[in-house]
mmCIF file of C-alpha atoms in Angstrom:
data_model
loop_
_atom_site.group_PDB
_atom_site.id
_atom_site.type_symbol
_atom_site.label_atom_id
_atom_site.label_comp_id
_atom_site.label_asym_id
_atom_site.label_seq_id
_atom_site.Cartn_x
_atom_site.Cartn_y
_atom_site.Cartn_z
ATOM 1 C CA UNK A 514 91.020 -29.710 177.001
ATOM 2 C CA UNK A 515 87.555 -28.100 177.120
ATOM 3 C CA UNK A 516 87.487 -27.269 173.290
ATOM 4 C CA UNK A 517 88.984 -31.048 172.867
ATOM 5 C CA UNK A 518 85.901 -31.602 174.567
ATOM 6 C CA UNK A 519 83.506 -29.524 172.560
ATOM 7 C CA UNK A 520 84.783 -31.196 169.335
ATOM 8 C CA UNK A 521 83.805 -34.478 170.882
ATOM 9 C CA UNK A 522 79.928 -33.148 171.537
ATOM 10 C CA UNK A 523 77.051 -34.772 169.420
ATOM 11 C CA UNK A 524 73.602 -33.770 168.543
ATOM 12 C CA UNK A 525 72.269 -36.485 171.018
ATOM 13 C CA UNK A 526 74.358 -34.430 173.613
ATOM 14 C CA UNK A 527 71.455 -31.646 173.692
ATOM 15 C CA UNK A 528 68.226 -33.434 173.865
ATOM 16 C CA UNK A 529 65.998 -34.016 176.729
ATOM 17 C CA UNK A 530 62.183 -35.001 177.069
ATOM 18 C CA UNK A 531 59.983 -32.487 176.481
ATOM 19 C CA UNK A 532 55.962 -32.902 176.895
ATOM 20 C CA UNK A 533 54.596 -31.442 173.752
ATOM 21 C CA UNK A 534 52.185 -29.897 176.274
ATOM 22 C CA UNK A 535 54.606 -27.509 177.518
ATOM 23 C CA UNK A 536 54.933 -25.773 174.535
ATOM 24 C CA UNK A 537 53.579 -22.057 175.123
ATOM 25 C CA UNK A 538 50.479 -21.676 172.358
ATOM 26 C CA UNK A 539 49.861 -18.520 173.733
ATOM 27 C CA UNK A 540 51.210 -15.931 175.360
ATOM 28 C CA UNK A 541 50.196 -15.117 179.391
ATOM 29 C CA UNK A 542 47.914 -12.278 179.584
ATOM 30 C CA UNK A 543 50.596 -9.952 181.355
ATOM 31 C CA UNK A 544 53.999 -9.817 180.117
ATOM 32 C CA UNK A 545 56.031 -9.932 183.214
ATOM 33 C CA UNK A 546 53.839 -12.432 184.713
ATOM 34 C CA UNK A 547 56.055 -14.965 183.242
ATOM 35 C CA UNK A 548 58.112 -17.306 185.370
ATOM 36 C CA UNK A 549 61.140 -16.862 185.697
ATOM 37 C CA UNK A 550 63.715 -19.659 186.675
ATOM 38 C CA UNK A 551 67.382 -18.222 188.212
ATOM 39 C CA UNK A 552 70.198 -20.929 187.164
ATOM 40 C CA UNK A 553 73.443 -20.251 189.317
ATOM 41 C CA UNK A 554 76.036 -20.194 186.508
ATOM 42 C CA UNK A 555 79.454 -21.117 187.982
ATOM 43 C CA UNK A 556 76.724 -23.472 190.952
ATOM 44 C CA UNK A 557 74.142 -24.905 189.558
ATOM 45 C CA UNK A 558 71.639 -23.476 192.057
ATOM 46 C CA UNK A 559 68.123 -22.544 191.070
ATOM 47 C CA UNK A 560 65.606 -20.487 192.699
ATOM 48 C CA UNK A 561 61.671 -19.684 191.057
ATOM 49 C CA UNK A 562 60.651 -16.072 190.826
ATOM 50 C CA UNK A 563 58.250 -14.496 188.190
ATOM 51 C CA UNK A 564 59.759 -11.939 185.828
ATOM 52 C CA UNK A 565 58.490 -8.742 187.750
ATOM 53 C CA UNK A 566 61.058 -9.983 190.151
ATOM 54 C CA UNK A 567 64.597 -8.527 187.837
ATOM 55 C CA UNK A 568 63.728 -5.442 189.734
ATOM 56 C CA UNK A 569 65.028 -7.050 193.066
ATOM 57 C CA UNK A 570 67.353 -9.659 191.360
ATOM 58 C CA UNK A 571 69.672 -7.162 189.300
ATOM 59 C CA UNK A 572 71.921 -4.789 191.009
ATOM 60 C CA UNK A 573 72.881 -1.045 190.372
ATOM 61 C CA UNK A 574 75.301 -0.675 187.879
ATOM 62 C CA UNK A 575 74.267 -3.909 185.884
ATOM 63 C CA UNK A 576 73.688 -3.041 181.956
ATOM 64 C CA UNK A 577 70.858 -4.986 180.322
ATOM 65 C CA UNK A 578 71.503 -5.484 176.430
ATOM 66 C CA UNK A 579 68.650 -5.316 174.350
ATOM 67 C CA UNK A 580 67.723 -5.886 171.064
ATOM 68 C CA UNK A 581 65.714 -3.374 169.599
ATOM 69 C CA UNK A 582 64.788 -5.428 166.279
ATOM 70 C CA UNK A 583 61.450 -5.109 165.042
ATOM 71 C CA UNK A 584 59.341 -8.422 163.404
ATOM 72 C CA UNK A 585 58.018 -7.676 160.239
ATOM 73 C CA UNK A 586 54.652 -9.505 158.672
ATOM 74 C CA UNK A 587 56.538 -11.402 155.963
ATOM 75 C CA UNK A 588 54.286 -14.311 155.769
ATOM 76 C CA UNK A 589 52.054 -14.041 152.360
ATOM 77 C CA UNK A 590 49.664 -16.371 151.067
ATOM 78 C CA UNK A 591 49.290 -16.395 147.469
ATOM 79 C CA UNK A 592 46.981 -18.061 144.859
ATOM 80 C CA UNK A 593 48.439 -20.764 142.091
ATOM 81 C CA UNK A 594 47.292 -19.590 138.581
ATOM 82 C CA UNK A 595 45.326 -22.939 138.336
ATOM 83 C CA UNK A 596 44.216 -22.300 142.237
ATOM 84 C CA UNK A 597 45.855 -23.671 145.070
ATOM 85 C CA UNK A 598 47.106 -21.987 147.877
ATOM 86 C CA UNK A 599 51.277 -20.539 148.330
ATOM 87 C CA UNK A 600 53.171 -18.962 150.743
ATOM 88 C CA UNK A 601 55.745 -16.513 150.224
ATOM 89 C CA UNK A 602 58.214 -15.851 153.488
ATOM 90 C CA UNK A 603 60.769 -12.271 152.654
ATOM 91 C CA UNK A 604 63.724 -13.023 153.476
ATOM 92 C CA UNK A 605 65.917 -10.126 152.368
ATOM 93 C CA UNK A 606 65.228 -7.549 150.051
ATOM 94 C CA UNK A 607 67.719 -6.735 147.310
ATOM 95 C CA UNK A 608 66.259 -3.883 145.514
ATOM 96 C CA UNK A 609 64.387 -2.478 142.978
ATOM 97 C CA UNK A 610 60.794 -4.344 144.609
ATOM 98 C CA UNK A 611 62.802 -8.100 144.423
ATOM 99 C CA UNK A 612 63.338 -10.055 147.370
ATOM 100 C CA UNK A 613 65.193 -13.499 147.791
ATOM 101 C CA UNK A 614 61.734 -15.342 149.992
ATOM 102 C CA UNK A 615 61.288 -18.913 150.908
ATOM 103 C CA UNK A 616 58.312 -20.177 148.539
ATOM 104 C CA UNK A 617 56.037 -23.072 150.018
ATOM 105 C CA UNK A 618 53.786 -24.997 148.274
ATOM 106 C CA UNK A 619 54.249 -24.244 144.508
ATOM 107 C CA UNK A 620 56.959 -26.627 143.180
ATOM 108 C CA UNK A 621 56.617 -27.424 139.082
ATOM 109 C CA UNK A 622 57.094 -24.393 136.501
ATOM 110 C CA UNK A 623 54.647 -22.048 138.372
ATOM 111 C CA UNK A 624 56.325 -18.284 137.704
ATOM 112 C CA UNK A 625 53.505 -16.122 139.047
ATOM 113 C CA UNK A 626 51.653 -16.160 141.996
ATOM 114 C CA UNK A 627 48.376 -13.782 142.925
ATOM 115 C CA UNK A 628 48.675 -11.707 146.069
ATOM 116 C CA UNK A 629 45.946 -9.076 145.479
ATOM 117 C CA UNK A 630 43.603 -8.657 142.593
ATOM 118 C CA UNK A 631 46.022 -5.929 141.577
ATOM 119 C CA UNK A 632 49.457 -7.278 142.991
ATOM 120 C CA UNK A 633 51.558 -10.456 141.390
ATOM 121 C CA UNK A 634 54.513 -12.052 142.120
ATOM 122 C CA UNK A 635 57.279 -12.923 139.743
ATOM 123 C CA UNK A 636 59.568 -15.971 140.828
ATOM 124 C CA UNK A 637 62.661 -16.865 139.465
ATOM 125 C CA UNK A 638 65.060 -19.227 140.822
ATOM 126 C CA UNK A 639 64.779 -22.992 141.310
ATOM 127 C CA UNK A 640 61.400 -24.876 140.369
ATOM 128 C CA UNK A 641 61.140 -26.661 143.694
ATOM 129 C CA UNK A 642 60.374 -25.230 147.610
ATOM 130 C CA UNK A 643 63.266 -23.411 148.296
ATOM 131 C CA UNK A 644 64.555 -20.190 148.207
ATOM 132 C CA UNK A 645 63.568 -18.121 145.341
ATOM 133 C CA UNK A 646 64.040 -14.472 143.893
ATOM 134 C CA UNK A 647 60.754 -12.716 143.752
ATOM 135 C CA UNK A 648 59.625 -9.580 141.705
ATOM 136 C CA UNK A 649 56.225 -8.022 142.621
ATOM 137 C CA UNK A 650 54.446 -6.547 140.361
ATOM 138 C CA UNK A 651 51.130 -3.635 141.059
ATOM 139 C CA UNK A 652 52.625 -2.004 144.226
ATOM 140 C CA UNK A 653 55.732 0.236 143.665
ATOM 141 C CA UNK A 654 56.854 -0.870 147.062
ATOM 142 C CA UNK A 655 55.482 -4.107 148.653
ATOM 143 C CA UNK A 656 56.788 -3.015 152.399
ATOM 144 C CA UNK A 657 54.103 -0.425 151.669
ATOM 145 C CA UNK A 658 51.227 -2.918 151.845
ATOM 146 C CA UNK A 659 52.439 -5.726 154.215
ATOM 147 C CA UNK A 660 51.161 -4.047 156.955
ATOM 148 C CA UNK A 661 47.524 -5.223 155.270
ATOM 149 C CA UNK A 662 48.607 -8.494 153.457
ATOM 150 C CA UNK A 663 51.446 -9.849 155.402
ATOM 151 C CA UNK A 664 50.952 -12.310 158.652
ATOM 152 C CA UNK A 665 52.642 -12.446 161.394
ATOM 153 C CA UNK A 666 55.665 -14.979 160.993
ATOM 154 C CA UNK A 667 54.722 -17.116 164.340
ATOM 155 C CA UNK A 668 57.044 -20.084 164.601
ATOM 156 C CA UNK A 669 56.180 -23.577 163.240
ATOM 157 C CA UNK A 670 56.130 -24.813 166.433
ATOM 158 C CA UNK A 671 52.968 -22.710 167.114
ATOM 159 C CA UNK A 672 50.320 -24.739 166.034
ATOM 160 C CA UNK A 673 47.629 -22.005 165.290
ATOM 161 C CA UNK A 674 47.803 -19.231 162.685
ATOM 162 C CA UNK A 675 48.293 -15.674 164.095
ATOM 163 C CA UNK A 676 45.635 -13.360 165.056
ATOM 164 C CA UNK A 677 45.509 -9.569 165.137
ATOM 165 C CA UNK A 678 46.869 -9.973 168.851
ATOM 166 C CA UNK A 679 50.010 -11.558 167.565
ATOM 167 C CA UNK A 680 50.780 -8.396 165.916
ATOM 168 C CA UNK A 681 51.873 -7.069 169.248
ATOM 169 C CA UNK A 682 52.083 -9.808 171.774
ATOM 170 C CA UNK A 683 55.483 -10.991 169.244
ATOM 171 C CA UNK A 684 57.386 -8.005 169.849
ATOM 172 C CA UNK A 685 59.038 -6.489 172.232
ATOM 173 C CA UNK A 686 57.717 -3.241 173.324
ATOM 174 C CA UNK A 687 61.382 -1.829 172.288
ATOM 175 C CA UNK A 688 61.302 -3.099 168.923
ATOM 176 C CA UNK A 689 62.410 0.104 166.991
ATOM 177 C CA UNK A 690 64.152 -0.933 163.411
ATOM 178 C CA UNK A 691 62.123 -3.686 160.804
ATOM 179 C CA UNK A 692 64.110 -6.571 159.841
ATOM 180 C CA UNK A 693 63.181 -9.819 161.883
ATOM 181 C CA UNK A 694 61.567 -12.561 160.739
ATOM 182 C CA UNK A 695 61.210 -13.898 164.509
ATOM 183 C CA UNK A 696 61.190 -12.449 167.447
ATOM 184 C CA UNK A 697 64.172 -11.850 169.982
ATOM 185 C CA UNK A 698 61.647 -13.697 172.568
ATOM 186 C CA UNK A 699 63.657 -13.096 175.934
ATOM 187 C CA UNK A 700 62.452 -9.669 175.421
ATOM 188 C CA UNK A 701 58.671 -10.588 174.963
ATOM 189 C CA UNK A 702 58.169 -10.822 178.796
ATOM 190 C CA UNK A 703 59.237 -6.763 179.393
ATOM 191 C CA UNK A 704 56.880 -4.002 180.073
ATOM 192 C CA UNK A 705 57.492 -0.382 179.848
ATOM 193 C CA UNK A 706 56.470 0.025 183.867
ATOM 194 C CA UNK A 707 59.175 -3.389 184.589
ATOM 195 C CA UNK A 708 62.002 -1.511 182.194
ATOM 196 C CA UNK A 709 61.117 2.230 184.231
ATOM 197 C CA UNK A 710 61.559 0.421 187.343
ATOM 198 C CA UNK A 711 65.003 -0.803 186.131
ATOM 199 C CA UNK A 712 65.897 2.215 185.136
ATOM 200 C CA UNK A 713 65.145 4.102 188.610
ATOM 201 C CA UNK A 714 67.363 1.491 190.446
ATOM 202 C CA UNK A 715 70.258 2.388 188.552
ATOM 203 C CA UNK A 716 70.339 -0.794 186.437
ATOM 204 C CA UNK A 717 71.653 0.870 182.514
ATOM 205 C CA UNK A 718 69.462 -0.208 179.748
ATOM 206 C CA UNK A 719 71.258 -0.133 176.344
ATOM 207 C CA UNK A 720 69.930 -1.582 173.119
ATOM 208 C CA UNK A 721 71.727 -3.028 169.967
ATOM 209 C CA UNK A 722 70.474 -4.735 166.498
ATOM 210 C CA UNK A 723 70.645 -7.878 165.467
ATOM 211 C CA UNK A 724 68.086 -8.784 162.753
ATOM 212 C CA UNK A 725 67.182 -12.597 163.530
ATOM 213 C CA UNK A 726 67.044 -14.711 160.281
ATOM 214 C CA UNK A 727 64.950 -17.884 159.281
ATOM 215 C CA UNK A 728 68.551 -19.608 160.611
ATOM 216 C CA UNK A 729 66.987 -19.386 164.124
ATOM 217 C CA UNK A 730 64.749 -22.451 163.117
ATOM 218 C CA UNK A 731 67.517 -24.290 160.974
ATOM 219 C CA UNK A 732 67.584 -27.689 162.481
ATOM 220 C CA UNK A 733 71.417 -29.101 163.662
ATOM 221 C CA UNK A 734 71.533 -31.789 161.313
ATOM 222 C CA UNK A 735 75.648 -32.830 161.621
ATOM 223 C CA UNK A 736 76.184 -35.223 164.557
ATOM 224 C CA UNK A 737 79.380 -33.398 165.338
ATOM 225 C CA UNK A 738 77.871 -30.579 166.604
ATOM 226 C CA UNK A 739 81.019 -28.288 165.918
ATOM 227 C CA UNK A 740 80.606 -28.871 161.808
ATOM 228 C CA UNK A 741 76.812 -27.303 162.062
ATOM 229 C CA UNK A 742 77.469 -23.714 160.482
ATOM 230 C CA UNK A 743 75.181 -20.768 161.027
ATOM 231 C CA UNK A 744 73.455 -18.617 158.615
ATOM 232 C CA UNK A 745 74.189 -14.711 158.886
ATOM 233 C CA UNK A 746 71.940 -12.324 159.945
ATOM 234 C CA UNK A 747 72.786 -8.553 159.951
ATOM 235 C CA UNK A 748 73.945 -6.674 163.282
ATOM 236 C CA UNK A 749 74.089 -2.837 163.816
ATOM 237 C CA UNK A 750 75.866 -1.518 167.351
ATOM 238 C CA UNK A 751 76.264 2.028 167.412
ATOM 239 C CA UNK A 752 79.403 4.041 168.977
ATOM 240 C CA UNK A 753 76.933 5.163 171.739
ATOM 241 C CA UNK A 754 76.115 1.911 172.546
ATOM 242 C CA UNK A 755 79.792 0.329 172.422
ATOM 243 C CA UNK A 756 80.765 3.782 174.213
ATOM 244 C CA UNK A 757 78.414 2.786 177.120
ATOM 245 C CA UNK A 758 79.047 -1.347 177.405
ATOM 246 C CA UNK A 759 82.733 -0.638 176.913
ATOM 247 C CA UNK A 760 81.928 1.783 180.081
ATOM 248 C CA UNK A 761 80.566 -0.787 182.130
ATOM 249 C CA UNK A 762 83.103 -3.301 181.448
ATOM 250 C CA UNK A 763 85.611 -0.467 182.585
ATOM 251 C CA UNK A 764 83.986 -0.401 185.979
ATOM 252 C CA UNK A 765 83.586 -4.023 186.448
ATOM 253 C CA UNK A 766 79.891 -3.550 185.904
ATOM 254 C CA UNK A 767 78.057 -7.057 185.017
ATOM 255 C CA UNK A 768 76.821 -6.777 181.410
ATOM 256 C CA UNK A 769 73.802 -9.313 180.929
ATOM 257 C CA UNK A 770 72.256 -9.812 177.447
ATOM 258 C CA UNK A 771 68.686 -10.372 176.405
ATOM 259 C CA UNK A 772 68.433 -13.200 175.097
ATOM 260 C CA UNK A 773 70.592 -15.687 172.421
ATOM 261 C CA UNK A 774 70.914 -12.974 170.061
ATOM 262 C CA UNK A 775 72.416 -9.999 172.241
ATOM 263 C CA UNK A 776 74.328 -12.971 173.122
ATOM 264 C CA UNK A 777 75.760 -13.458 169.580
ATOM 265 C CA UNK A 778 76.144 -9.733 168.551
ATOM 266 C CA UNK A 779 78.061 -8.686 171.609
ATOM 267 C CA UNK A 780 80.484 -11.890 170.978
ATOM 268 C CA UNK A 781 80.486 -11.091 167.298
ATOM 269 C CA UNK A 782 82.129 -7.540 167.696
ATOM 270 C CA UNK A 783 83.720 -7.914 170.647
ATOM 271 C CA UNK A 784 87.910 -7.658 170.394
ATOM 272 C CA UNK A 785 90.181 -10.331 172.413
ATOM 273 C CA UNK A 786 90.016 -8.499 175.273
ATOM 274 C CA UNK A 787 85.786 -7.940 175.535
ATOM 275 C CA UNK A 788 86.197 -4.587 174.080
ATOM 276 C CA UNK A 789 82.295 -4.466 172.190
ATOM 277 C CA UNK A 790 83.535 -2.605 168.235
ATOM 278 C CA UNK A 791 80.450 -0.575 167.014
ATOM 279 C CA UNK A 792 79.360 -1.088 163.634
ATOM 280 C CA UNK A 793 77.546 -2.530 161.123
ATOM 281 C CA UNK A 794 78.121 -6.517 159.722
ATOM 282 C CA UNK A 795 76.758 -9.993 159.492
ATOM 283 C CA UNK A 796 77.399 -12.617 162.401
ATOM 284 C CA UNK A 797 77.166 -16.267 161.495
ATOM 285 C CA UNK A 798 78.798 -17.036 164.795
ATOM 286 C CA UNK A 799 78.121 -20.429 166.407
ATOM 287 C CA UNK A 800 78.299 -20.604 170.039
ATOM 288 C CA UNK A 801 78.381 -24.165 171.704
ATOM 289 C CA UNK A 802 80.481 -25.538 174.897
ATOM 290 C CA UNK A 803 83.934 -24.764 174.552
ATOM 291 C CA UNK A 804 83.926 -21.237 173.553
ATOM 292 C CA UNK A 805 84.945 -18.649 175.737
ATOM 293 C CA UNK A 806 82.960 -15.868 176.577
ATOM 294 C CA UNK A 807 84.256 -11.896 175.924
ATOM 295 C CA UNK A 808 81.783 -9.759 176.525
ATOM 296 C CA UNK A 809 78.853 -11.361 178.383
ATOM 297 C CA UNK A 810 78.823 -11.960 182.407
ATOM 298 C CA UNK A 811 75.004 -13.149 182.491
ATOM 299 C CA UNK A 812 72.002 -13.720 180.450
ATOM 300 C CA UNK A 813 68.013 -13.335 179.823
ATOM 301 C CA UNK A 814 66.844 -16.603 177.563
ATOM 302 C CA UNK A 815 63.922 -18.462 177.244
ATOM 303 C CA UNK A 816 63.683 -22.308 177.234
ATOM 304 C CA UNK A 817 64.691 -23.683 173.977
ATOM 305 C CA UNK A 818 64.119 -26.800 171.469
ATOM 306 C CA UNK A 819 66.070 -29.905 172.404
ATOM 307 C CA UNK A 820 69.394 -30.445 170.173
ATOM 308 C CA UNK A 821 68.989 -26.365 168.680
ATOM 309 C CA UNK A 822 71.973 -23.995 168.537
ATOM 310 C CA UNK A 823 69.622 -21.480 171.210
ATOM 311 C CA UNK A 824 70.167 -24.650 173.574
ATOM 312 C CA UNK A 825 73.932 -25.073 172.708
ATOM 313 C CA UNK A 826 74.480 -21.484 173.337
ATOM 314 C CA UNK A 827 72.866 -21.531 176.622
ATOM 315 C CA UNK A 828 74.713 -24.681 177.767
ATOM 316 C CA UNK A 829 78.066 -23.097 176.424
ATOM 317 C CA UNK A 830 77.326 -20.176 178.913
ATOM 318 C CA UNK A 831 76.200 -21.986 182.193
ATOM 319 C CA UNK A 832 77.207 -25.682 181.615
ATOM 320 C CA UNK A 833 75.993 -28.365 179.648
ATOM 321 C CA UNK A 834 75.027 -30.751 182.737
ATOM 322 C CA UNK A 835 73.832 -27.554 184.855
ATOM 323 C CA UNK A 836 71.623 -26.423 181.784
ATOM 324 C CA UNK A 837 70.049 -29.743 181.161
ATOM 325 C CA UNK A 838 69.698 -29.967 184.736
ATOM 326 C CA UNK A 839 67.557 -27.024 185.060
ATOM 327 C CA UNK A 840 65.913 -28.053 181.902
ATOM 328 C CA UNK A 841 64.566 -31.111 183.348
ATOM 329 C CA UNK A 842 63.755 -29.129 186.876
ATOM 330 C CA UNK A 843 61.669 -26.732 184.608
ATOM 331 C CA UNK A 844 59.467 -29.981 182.779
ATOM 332 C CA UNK A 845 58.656 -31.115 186.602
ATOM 333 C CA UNK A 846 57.619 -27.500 187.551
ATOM 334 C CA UNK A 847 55.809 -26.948 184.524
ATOM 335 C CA UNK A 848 57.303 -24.008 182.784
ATOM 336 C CA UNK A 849 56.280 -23.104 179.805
ATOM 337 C CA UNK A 850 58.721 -23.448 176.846
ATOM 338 C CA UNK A 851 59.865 -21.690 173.456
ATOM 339 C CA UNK A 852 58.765 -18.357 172.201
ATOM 340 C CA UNK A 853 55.814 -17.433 173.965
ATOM 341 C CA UNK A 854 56.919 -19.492 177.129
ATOM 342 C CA UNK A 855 58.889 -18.776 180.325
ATOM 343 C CA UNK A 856 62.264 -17.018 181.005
ATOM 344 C CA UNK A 857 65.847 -18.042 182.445
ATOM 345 C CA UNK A 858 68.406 -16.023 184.330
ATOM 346 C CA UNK A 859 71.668 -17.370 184.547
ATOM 347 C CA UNK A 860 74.128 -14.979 186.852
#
């Protein structure tokens, strides 16, 4: 009955009024000075805390999943031969200095764009904006040089463009392996004294890989909600890390993920009976209400868009009603939303 149900879900479903003046421009000045909203998941209930407060809210024993990806600046602007301005976004590399990117503003039978005076880039592909196979050209590498030419790839619901702060305000302070083209954002609001803390009350930290994709903005566009397919991104778990989750699970020790994509990677690998499977693959799975969870007994997320799969995973987890619920609670205590925004517990 409940995946009769899911199948019966529309877009309209997951939306919910939203003042655009909730949505987080910038981040707080401290990290764990976030709020942080605890959603009962099997009750509804909701209590306010800040996020300084998971060192008296998680228990001994409990295993925090984290994902250890690392943003890289794979925003570039470009110059049109005739002028004009472009923008290449990497997307994957696939060898040899080509890349597939995402290539903004130069539609017609433009082929080369101007990065530097001494680096071009070579496109290939279709003639319109859309996803396109670029060769560079001057730079026998160009992940050598990003770190000078590349932005920041804020979100396009961040209505600024990013600033030398950005550089390490979006990422986690765990972020460890390049690969992301957006943040894992539940783990923005940890700080290496908050994550110590954890650690000295017994609470296991363990981290994973999930490289989040340009998917995380794809808009649901079916109606149906359960026809909307994902786009892959790449995972990594290690035997360590499976070796210690599988652990916990053993001892009946609650394993909470950080955020939507810990979410995905654990449920991705995880065998019929919750067993987590180390290795290395591509998830395009699409959580919504009516899936049953393996692996995960609670979760870290931040407030998502209306009608986006980050919402329909959350609501598959606690509850649709109970979600939406808390979602409207949050609008009338002014939380802030999205990436740079406030946190959620759900236990």
């Amino acid at each position: 009955m409940i995946a009769q149900a899911a199948e019966c879900l529309r877009l309209s479903d997951f939306d919910f009024d939203l003042p655009g003046s909730l949505i987080a421009q910038e981040p707080r000045p401290q990290r764990d000075r976030s709020r942080l909203m605890m959603l009962g998941r099997r009750t509804g209930s909701l209590s306010h805390c800040i996020f300084a407060d998971l060192e008296r809210l998680l228990l001994p024993g409990d295993t925090l999943i984290l994902n250890d990806t690392r943003v890289y600046p794979c925003r570039l602007v470009a110059t049109k031969p005739g002028g004009g301005k472009a923008e290449i976004f990497l997307l994957e590399e696939k060898g040899n200095n080509v890349w597939e990117a995402l290539v903004k503003g130069c539609a017609g039978t433009v082929k080369r764009l101007t990065l530097t005076p001494e680096i071009e880039a070579e496109l290939s592909g279709p003639s319109s904006d859309a996803v396109r196979t670029v060769r560079f050209h001057g730079v026998g590498d160009i992940r050598t040089v990003l770190g000078d030419i590349g932005k920041v790839p804020l979100p396009p619901y961040i209505k600024r463009d990013p600033t030398d702060a950005d550089r390490e305000r979006y990422q986690t302070i765990y972020a460890s392996h390049d690969g992301a083209v957006a943040a894992p954002t539940a783990g923005l609001h940890f700080t290496r004294e908050l994550l110590s803390k954890l650690e000295s009350k017994g609470i296991e930290l363990v981290t994973i890989t999930l490289h989040v994709g340009p998917g995380t903005f794809q808009p649901v566009r079916a109606e149906k909600i359960a026809e909307h397919r994902m786009l892959p991104e790449r995972y990594r778990i290690s035997e360590r890390a499976a070796a210690r989750i599988n652990e916990a699970k053993r001892q009946n020790r609650r394993v909470i993920a950080v955020g939507t994509t810990s979410v995905r990677t654990l449920e991705t690998v995880a065998d019929a009976g919750g067993c987590i499977v180390p290795g290395e693959g591509s998830s395009s799975l699409f959580i919504h209400p009516g899936y049953q969870f393996k692996a995960v007994d609670g979760m870290i997320t931040n407030f998502h868009l209306p009608k986006s799969t980050l919402l329909m995973l959350t609501a598959a987890f606690a509850g649709r009603e109970r979600v939406l619920s808390a979602y409207r609670a949050a609008v009338t205590e002014q939380y802030r939303f999205y990436s740079y925004g406030d946190a959620m517990l759900i236990l």
